Amino acid sequence: MSSLAELREGYERFDPCAYLRNNYLPPRADFSSEEFVVPWKLRCLADTFASGEIRGQTLIDVGSGPTIYQLLSACDHFEEIVATDYLAVNREELGRWVRGDPGAFDWSPFIQHVCKIEGRGEPWQDKERRLRDRLRRILPIDVHRPDPLGAPLDPPADALLSAFCLEAVSPDRAAFARALLHVGSLLRPGGHALLLGALGESFYLAGPARLPVVPLALADVRAALAGAGLALRELRSYEMPPALRTGVDDVHGVFFAHAQKPPQGH
Ligand SMILES: C[S@@+](CC[C@H](N)C(=O)[O-])C[C@H]1O[C@@H](n2cnc3c(N)ncnc32)[C@H](O)[C@@H]1O
Ligand SMILES: O=S(=O)(c1ccc2c(c1)CN[C@@H](CF)C2)N1CCSCC1
């Protein structure tokens, strides 16, 4: 079993470029069929935001890493997007994309796919510009702290999103549940939490880093949400096809959870 110290040491070797190459370029970045993981994951988010129920001033993304795909549907429904990560190298990579620096990762295939499935005929450049305009803060975070940002978010977020973070930074299921409780404190009463994550994964590679992951089942996700006082609205899962098991990790599936913090006084 890993420890927090081992995890922190592992993340000091995390290479954002290798991580992006492993997960966000072909074969995993395959948009050709709804059966592949990218369309499934982006559709989960697009469908959830399409209702219009989840909206407000601020959405916080916990453990953003060097990626922005997870924010493409959200950015139409919040005035401000706050990205967060533990590593400066990831916050710097996000900053390069926001500024449109040369050499920043090209997310255009993901932006084009989201515009296609949202079905409004929106030019992908418009969505790219809107996310760049609304992604205004990129903050350090540690989900193992009761106050993950070091100070309360004022005002609390109207929505929280987190993708492939909590299980990838927790040594065991109890730590995963505690981390969810900690980040839940960033959310206002009545706010929505959207979680994407790995099922049955025990490790992943990011260049010289080999990171331990706590292998989760759907029951563990349910239990952690309940323990964090978040009422489950929807829980979906996807089985990773053999073609997408490329050796960069041993992920078996992906989950998508939509939960809600009870309104004040409940
Ligand atoms: C597997 S990556 C997920 C990145 C991105 N959200 C995605 O969907 O691909 C996990 C992220 O958690 C970050 N991380 C590591 N330790 C953390 C901690 N204690 N608190 C918050 N984030 C942490 C890492 O820097 C990394 O960017
Ligand atoms: O599901 S993915 O293949 C994916 C995306 C990210 C990750 C994994 C899998 C599994 N290992 C995680 C380590 F924490 C990170 N995917 C990559 C293309 S876009 C949709 C998400």
Tab-separated table of C-alpha atoms and ligand atoms in Angstrom:
chain	number	residue	atom	x	y	z
A	1	MET	CA	0.000	0.000	0.000
A	2	SER	CA	1.304	3.448	-0.903
A	3	SER	CA	1.633	6.335	1.502
A	4	LEU	CA	1.122	10.061	1.143
A	5	ALA	CA	4.906	10.542	1.227
A	6	GLU	CA	5.353	8.048	-1.647
A	7	LEU	CA	2.614	9.809	-3.614
A	8	ARG	CA	4.176	13.231	-3.111
A	9	GLU	CA	7.564	11.846	-4.167
A	10	GLY	CA	5.976	10.271	-7.250
A	11	TYR	CA	4.297	13.500	-8.265
A	12	GLU	CA	7.605	15.359	-8.126
A	13	ARG	CA	8.528	13.251	-11.187
A	14	PHE	CA	5.189	13.768	-12.974
A	15	ASP	CA	5.750	14.877	-16.599
A	16	PRO	CA	2.727	16.779	-17.985
A	17	CYS	CA	3.751	16.223	-21.617
A	18	ALA	CA	4.057	12.469	-21.125
A	19	TYR	CA	0.724	12.416	-19.303
A	20	LEU	CA	-0.966	14.298	-22.146
A	21	ARG	CA	0.645	11.994	-24.726
A	22	ASN	CA	-0.476	8.870	-22.837
A	23	ASN	CA	-4.105	9.885	-22.435
A	24	TYR	CA	-5.104	12.700	-24.816
A	25	LEU	CA	-3.550	11.686	-28.135
A	26	PRO	CA	-4.482	8.586	-30.173
A	27	PRO	CA	-5.322	5.792	-29.556
A	28	ARG	CA	-7.223	7.062	-26.519
A	29	ALA	CA	-8.148	10.354	-28.189
A	30	ASP	CA	-10.339	8.590	-30.745
A	31	PHE	CA	-13.520	10.493	-31.642
A	32	SER	CA	-14.675	8.136	-34.387
A	33	SER	CA	-17.260	6.213	-32.398
A	34	GLU	CA	-19.531	6.886	-29.425
A	35	GLU	CA	-18.208	3.557	-28.136
A	36	PHE	CA	-14.819	5.070	-27.416
A	37	VAL	CA	-13.981	6.662	-24.092
A	38	VAL	CA	-13.557	10.244	-25.246
A	39	PRO	CA	-17.015	10.607	-26.808
A	40	TRP	CA	-18.551	8.814	-23.828
A	41	LYS	CA	-16.861	11.064	-21.303
A	42	LEU	CA	-17.532	14.310	-23.176
A	43	ARG	CA	-21.164	13.294	-23.727
A	44	CYS	CA	-21.640	12.648	-19.983
A	45	LEU	CA	-20.616	16.246	-19.334
A	46	ALA	CA	-22.475	17.763	-22.304
A	47	ASP	CA	-25.723	15.955	-21.409
A	48	THR	CA	-25.463	16.974	-17.750
A	49	PHE	CA	-24.975	20.654	-18.537
A	50	ALA	CA	-27.528	20.648	-21.368
A	51	SER	CA	-30.397	20.631	-18.846
A	52	GLY	CA	-29.365	24.126	-17.721
A	53	GLU	CA	-29.918	23.132	-14.088
A	54	ILE	CA	-26.204	23.382	-13.275
A	55	ARG	CA	-25.168	27.023	-13.645
A	56	GLY	CA	-23.921	29.989	-11.631
A	57	GLN	CA	-20.977	32.300	-10.948
A	58	THR	CA	-18.128	29.911	-10.206
A	59	LEU	CA	-17.178	26.337	-11.053
A	60	ILE	CA	-14.011	24.937	-9.461
A	61	ASP	CA	-12.115	22.094	-11.129
A	62	VAL	CA	-10.167	20.020	-8.592
A	63	GLY	CA	-6.893	18.489	-9.741
A	64	SER	CA	-7.121	19.931	-13.257
A	65	GLY	CA	-3.679	18.690	-14.182
A	66	PRO	CA	-2.574	19.940	-17.625
A	67	THR	CA	-6.029	19.367	-19.160
A	68	ILE	CA	-9.020	21.521	-20.102
A	69	TYR	CA	-11.279	19.061	-21.964
A	70	GLN	CA	-13.309	18.554	-18.795
A	71	LEU	CA	-14.323	22.255	-18.782
A	72	LEU	CA	-15.607	22.566	-22.349
A	73	SER	CA	-19.312	22.098	-21.605
A	74	ALA	CA	-19.120	23.755	-18.179
A	75	CYS	CA	-17.725	27.036	-19.510
A	76	ASP	CA	-21.075	27.957	-21.132
A	77	HIS	CA	-22.846	27.928	-17.766
A	78	PHE	CA	-20.457	29.694	-15.360
A	79	GLU	CA	-19.071	33.230	-15.356
A	80	GLU	CA	-15.780	32.020	-13.878
A	81	ILE	CA	-13.924	28.738	-14.037
A	82	VAL	CA	-11.274	28.143	-11.360
A	83	ALA	CA	-8.694	25.499	-12.263
A	84	THR	CA	-6.525	23.952	-9.558
A	85	ASP	CA	-3.594	21.593	-9.286
A	86	TYR	CA	-0.975	20.453	-6.778
A	87	LEU	CA	1.937	20.814	-9.212
A	88	ALA	CA	3.299	24.086	-10.568
A	89	VAL	CA	4.279	22.329	-13.813
A	90	ASN	CA	0.613	21.555	-14.460
A	91	ARG	CA	-0.567	25.046	-13.529
A	92	GLU	CA	2.075	26.424	-15.923
A	93	GLU	CA	0.888	24.099	-18.723
A	94	LEU	CA	-2.674	25.328	-18.221
A	95	GLY	CA	-1.444	28.932	-18.315
A	96	ARG	CA	0.286	28.273	-21.652
A	97	TRP	CA	-2.998	27.066	-23.151
A	98	VAL	CA	-5.022	29.954	-21.711
A	99	ARG	CA	-2.567	32.465	-23.227
A	100	GLY	CA	-2.428	30.586	-26.532
A	101	ASP	CA	1.332	30.242	-26.211
A	102	PRO	CA	3.176	28.431	-29.006
A	103	GLY	CA	3.843	24.845	-27.934
A	104	ALA	CA	0.752	24.628	-25.748
A	105	PHE	CA	-1.198	21.367	-26.109
A	106	ASP	CA	-3.694	21.400	-29.013
A	107	TRP	CA	-7.146	20.752	-27.571
A	108	SER	CA	-8.953	21.643	-30.799
A	109	PRO	CA	-10.055	18.047	-31.596
A	110	PHE	CA	-11.777	17.943	-28.183
A	111	ILE	CA	-13.317	21.415	-28.640
A	112	GLN	CA	-14.572	20.500	-32.121
A	113	HIS	CA	-16.107	17.263	-30.805
A	114	VAL	CA	-17.886	19.032	-27.914
A	115	CYS	CA	-19.312	21.672	-30.298
A	116	LYS	CA	-20.523	18.831	-32.544
A	117	ILE	CA	-22.292	16.901	-29.763
A	118	GLU	CA	-23.765	20.077	-28.240
A	119	GLY	CA	-25.431	20.522	-31.611
A	120	ARG	CA	-25.685	24.307	-31.691
A	121	GLY	CA	-23.435	24.688	-34.720
A	122	GLU	CA	-21.111	26.852	-32.615
A	123	PRO	CA	-17.725	27.541	-34.215
A	124	TRP	CA	-15.168	25.734	-32.085
A	125	GLN	CA	-13.034	28.880	-31.968
A	126	ASP	CA	-15.883	30.642	-30.124
A	127	LYS	CA	-15.941	27.988	-27.397
A	128	GLU	CA	-12.146	28.049	-27.170
A	129	ARG	CA	-12.265	31.822	-26.693
A	130	ARG	CA	-15.045	31.605	-24.113
A	131	LEU	CA	-13.163	29.085	-21.977
A	132	ARG	CA	-9.970	31.137	-22.216
A	133	ASP	CA	-11.921	34.232	-21.142
A	134	ARG	CA	-13.613	32.506	-18.201
A	135	LEU	CA	-10.688	30.439	-16.896
A	136	ARG	CA	-9.470	33.279	-14.715
A	137	ARG	CA	-7.754	31.588	-11.755
A	138	ILE	CA	-5.309	28.648	-11.697
A	139	LEU	CA	-4.676	27.869	-8.016
A	140	PRO	CA	-2.542	25.487	-5.969
A	141	ILE	CA	-4.554	22.797	-4.173
A	142	ASP	CA	-3.989	19.846	-1.848
A	143	VAL	CA	-7.071	17.683	-1.394
A	144	HIS	CA	-5.551	16.039	1.695
A	145	ARG	CA	-5.921	19.319	3.601
A	146	PRO	CA	-9.283	20.057	5.247
A	147	ASP	CA	-8.908	23.461	3.606
A	148	PRO	CA	-7.654	22.312	0.163
A	149	LEU	CA	-6.966	25.837	-1.124
A	150	GLY	CA	-5.389	27.010	2.127
A	151	ALA	CA	-8.315	29.373	2.691
A	152	PRO	CA	-12.075	29.095	2.106
A	153	LEU	CA	-13.325	29.905	-1.382
A	154	ASP	CA	-15.274	33.129	-0.924
A	155	PRO	CA	-17.987	32.857	-2.076
A	156	PRO	CA	-18.131	29.047	-2.184
A	157	ALA	CA	-18.328	27.472	-5.628
A	158	ASP	CA	-21.681	26.910	-7.283
A	159	ALA	CA	-20.325	23.704	-8.807
A	160	LEU	CA	-17.331	21.438	-8.420
A	161	LEU	CA	-15.808	19.200	-11.066
A	162	SER	CA	-12.979	16.737	-10.659
A	163	ALA	CA	-11.595	14.260	-13.178
A	164	PHE	CA	-9.223	11.383	-12.422
A	165	CYS	CA	-7.808	13.167	-9.400
A	166	LEU	CA	-8.972	11.877	-6.008
A	167	GLU	CA	-8.313	8.195	-6.659
A	168	ALA	CA	-4.948	9.045	-8.223
A	169	VAL	CA	-3.703	10.934	-5.181
A	170	SER	CA	-5.090	8.810	-2.342
A	171	PRO	CA	-3.243	5.859	-0.789
A	172	ASP	CA	-6.447	4.048	0.126
A	173	ARG	CA	-10.233	4.252	0.025
A	174	ALA	CA	-10.457	6.027	3.387
A	175	ALA	CA	-8.124	8.770	2.113
A	176	PHE	CA	-10.212	9.002	-1.084
A	177	ALA	CA	-13.352	9.503	1.008
A	178	ARG	CA	-11.624	12.114	3.209
A	179	ALA	CA	-10.363	13.978	0.144
A	180	LEU	CA	-13.905	14.105	-1.223
A	181	LEU	CA	-15.128	15.466	2.109
A	182	HIS	CA	-12.407	18.125	2.003
A	183	VAL	CA	-13.192	19.307	-1.520
A	184	GLY	CA	-16.920	19.198	-0.764
A	185	SER	CA	-16.267	22.072	1.667
A	186	LEU	CA	-15.508	24.289	-1.365
A	187	LEU	CA	-19.085	23.847	-2.631
A	188	ARG	CA	-22.057	25.958	-1.537
A	189	PRO	CA	-25.186	24.292	-0.130
A	190	GLY	CA	-27.298	23.182	-3.110
A	191	GLY	CA	-24.215	23.168	-5.339
A	192	HIS	CA	-23.513	20.361	-7.803
A	193	ALA	CA	-20.511	18.019	-7.831
A	194	LEU	CA	-19.444	16.235	-11.015
A	195	LEU	CA	-16.830	13.519	-10.663
A	196	LEU	CA	-15.089	11.520	-13.378
A	197	GLY	CA	-12.629	8.859	-12.405
A	198	ALA	CA	-10.940	5.523	-12.870
A	199	LEU	CA	-12.383	2.185	-11.819
A	200	GLY	CA	-10.115	-0.726	-10.901
A	201	GLU	CA	-6.908	1.170	-11.555
A	202	SER	CA	-3.816	0.569	-9.403
A	203	PHE	CA	-1.131	2.622	-11.209
A	204	TYR	CA	-0.456	5.010	-14.043
A	205	LEU	CA	2.631	6.349	-15.804
A	206	ALA	CA	3.518	9.978	-16.539
A	207	GLY	CA	7.040	9.924	-17.990
A	208	PRO	CA	9.528	9.067	-15.215
A	209	ALA	CA	6.696	8.945	-12.681
A	210	ARG	CA	4.828	5.756	-11.796
A	211	LEU	CA	1.910	6.769	-9.586
A	212	PRO	CA	-0.131	4.423	-7.369
A	213	VAL	CA	-3.920	4.662	-7.698
A	214	VAL	CA	-6.465	3.332	-5.225
A	215	PRO	CA	-8.544	0.769	-7.164
A	216	LEU	CA	-12.193	1.830	-6.876
A	217	ALA	CA	-15.471	0.031	-7.498
A	218	LEU	CA	-18.758	1.888	-8.026
A	219	ALA	CA	-19.742	0.970	-4.456
A	220	ASP	CA	-16.681	2.880	-3.178
A	221	VAL	CA	-17.739	5.969	-5.112
A	222	ARG	CA	-21.261	5.733	-3.729
A	223	ALA	CA	-19.968	5.306	-0.174
A	224	ALA	CA	-17.551	8.232	-0.447
A	225	LEU	CA	-20.244	10.549	-1.823
A	226	ALA	CA	-22.585	9.568	1.013
A	227	GLY	CA	-19.777	10.063	3.550
A	228	ALA	CA	-19.155	13.545	2.150
A	229	GLY	CA	-22.843	14.402	2.498
A	230	LEU	CA	-23.357	14.627	-1.269
A	231	ALA	CA	-26.666	13.262	-2.551
A	232	LEU	CA	-26.172	11.086	-5.639
A	233	ARG	CA	-28.194	12.189	-8.689
A	234	GLU	CA	-26.635	9.983	-11.363
A	235	LEU	CA	-23.860	7.391	-11.606
A	236	ARG	CA	-22.718	5.962	-14.944
A	237	SER	CA	-19.787	3.735	-15.838
A	238	TYR	CA	-17.839	2.769	-18.939
A	239	GLU	CA	-15.733	-0.351	-19.481
A	240	MET	CA	-12.361	0.399	-21.058
A	241	PRO	CA	-12.057	-1.669	-24.261
A	242	PRO	CA	-8.882	-3.760	-24.670
A	243	ALA	CA	-7.736	-1.508	-27.531
A	244	LEU	CA	-7.505	1.413	-25.078
A	245	ARG	CA	-5.552	-0.561	-22.495
A	246	THR	CA	-2.194	0.682	-23.715
A	247	GLY	CA	0.087	-0.074	-20.785
A	248	VAL	CA	0.237	3.515	-19.490
A	249	ASP	CA	-2.030	2.378	-16.657
A	250	ASP	CA	-4.218	-0.597	-15.740
A	251	VAL	CA	-7.546	1.239	-15.722
A	252	HIS	CA	-10.499	-1.093	-16.164
A	253	GLY	CA	-13.290	1.457	-16.443
A	254	VAL	CA	-14.387	5.042	-15.972
A	255	PHE	CA	-17.183	6.400	-13.786
A	256	PHE	CA	-19.209	9.584	-14.034
A	257	ALA	CA	-21.047	10.781	-10.935
A	258	HIS	CA	-23.396	13.750	-10.536
A	259	ALA	CA	-24.160	14.596	-6.918
A	260	GLN	CA	-25.584	17.590	-5.060
A	261	LYS	CA	-24.849	19.167	-1.696
A	262	PRO	CA	-28.094	19.508	0.282
A	263	PRO	CA	-29.512	23.051	0.419
A	264	GLN	CA	-28.936	25.096	3.580
A	265	GLY	CA	-30.606	23.706	6.674
A	266	HIS	CA	-31.192	20.198	5.293
B	1	LIG	C1	-4.421	11.710	-13.100
B	1	LIG	S1	-4.164	13.441	-13.016
B	1	LIG	C2	-5.770	14.099	-13.541
B	1	LIG	C3	-5.620	15.268	-14.420
B	1	LIG	C4	-6.872	15.760	-15.157
B	1	LIG	N1	-7.904	16.186	-14.205
B	1	LIG	C5	-7.442	14.722	-16.142
B	1	LIG	O1	-8.670	14.593	-16.203
B	1	LIG	O2	-6.652	14.099	-16.846
B	1	LIG	C6	-4.169	13.741	-11.263
B	1	LIG	C7	-3.815	15.165	-10.905
B	1	LIG	O3	-3.862	15.330	-9.480
B	1	LIG	C8	-2.821	16.242	-9.092
B	1	LIG	N2	-2.512	16.039	-7.665
B	1	LIG	C9	-1.513	15.315	-7.130
B	1	LIG	N3	-1.560	15.370	-5.791
B	1	LIG	C10	-2.615	16.169	-5.463
B	1	LIG	C11	-3.181	16.624	-4.244
B	1	LIG	N4	-2.681	16.257	-3.058
B	1	LIG	N5	-4.263	17.441	-4.297
B	1	LIG	C12	-4.793	17.822	-5.495
B	1	LIG	N6	-4.312	17.414	-6.694
B	1	LIG	C13	-3.234	16.600	-6.673
B	1	LIG	C14	-1.666	15.910	-10.009
B	1	LIG	O4	-0.736	16.966	-10.069
B	1	LIG	C15	-2.397	15.609	-11.325
B	1	LIG	O5	-2.499	16.759	-12.121
B	2	LIG	O1	-10.606	7.637	-19.978
B	2	LIG	S1	-9.391	8.065	-20.550
B	2	LIG	O2	-8.730	7.121	-21.366
B	2	LIG	C1	-8.356	8.432	-19.231
B	2	LIG	C2	-7.975	9.727	-18.962
B	2	LIG	C3	-7.157	9.981	-17.876
B	2	LIG	C4	-6.730	8.944	-17.095
B	2	LIG	C5	-7.134	7.638	-17.392
B	2	LIG	C6	-7.958	7.384	-18.482
B	2	LIG	C7	-6.714	6.492	-16.572
B	2	LIG	N1	-5.587	6.798	-15.763
B	2	LIG	C8	-5.781	8.018	-15.021
B	2	LIG	C9	-4.680	8.177	-14.014
B	2	LIG	F1	-5.148	8.802	-12.936
B	2	LIG	C10	-5.849	9.219	-15.931
B	2	LIG	N2	-9.660	9.308	-21.374
B	2	LIG	C11	-8.654	9.788	-22.268
B	2	LIG	C12	-9.246	10.436	-23.500
B	2	LIG	S2	-10.379	11.663	-23.072
B	2	LIG	C13	-11.448	10.759	-22.064
B	2	LIG	C14	-10.709	10.165	-20.920
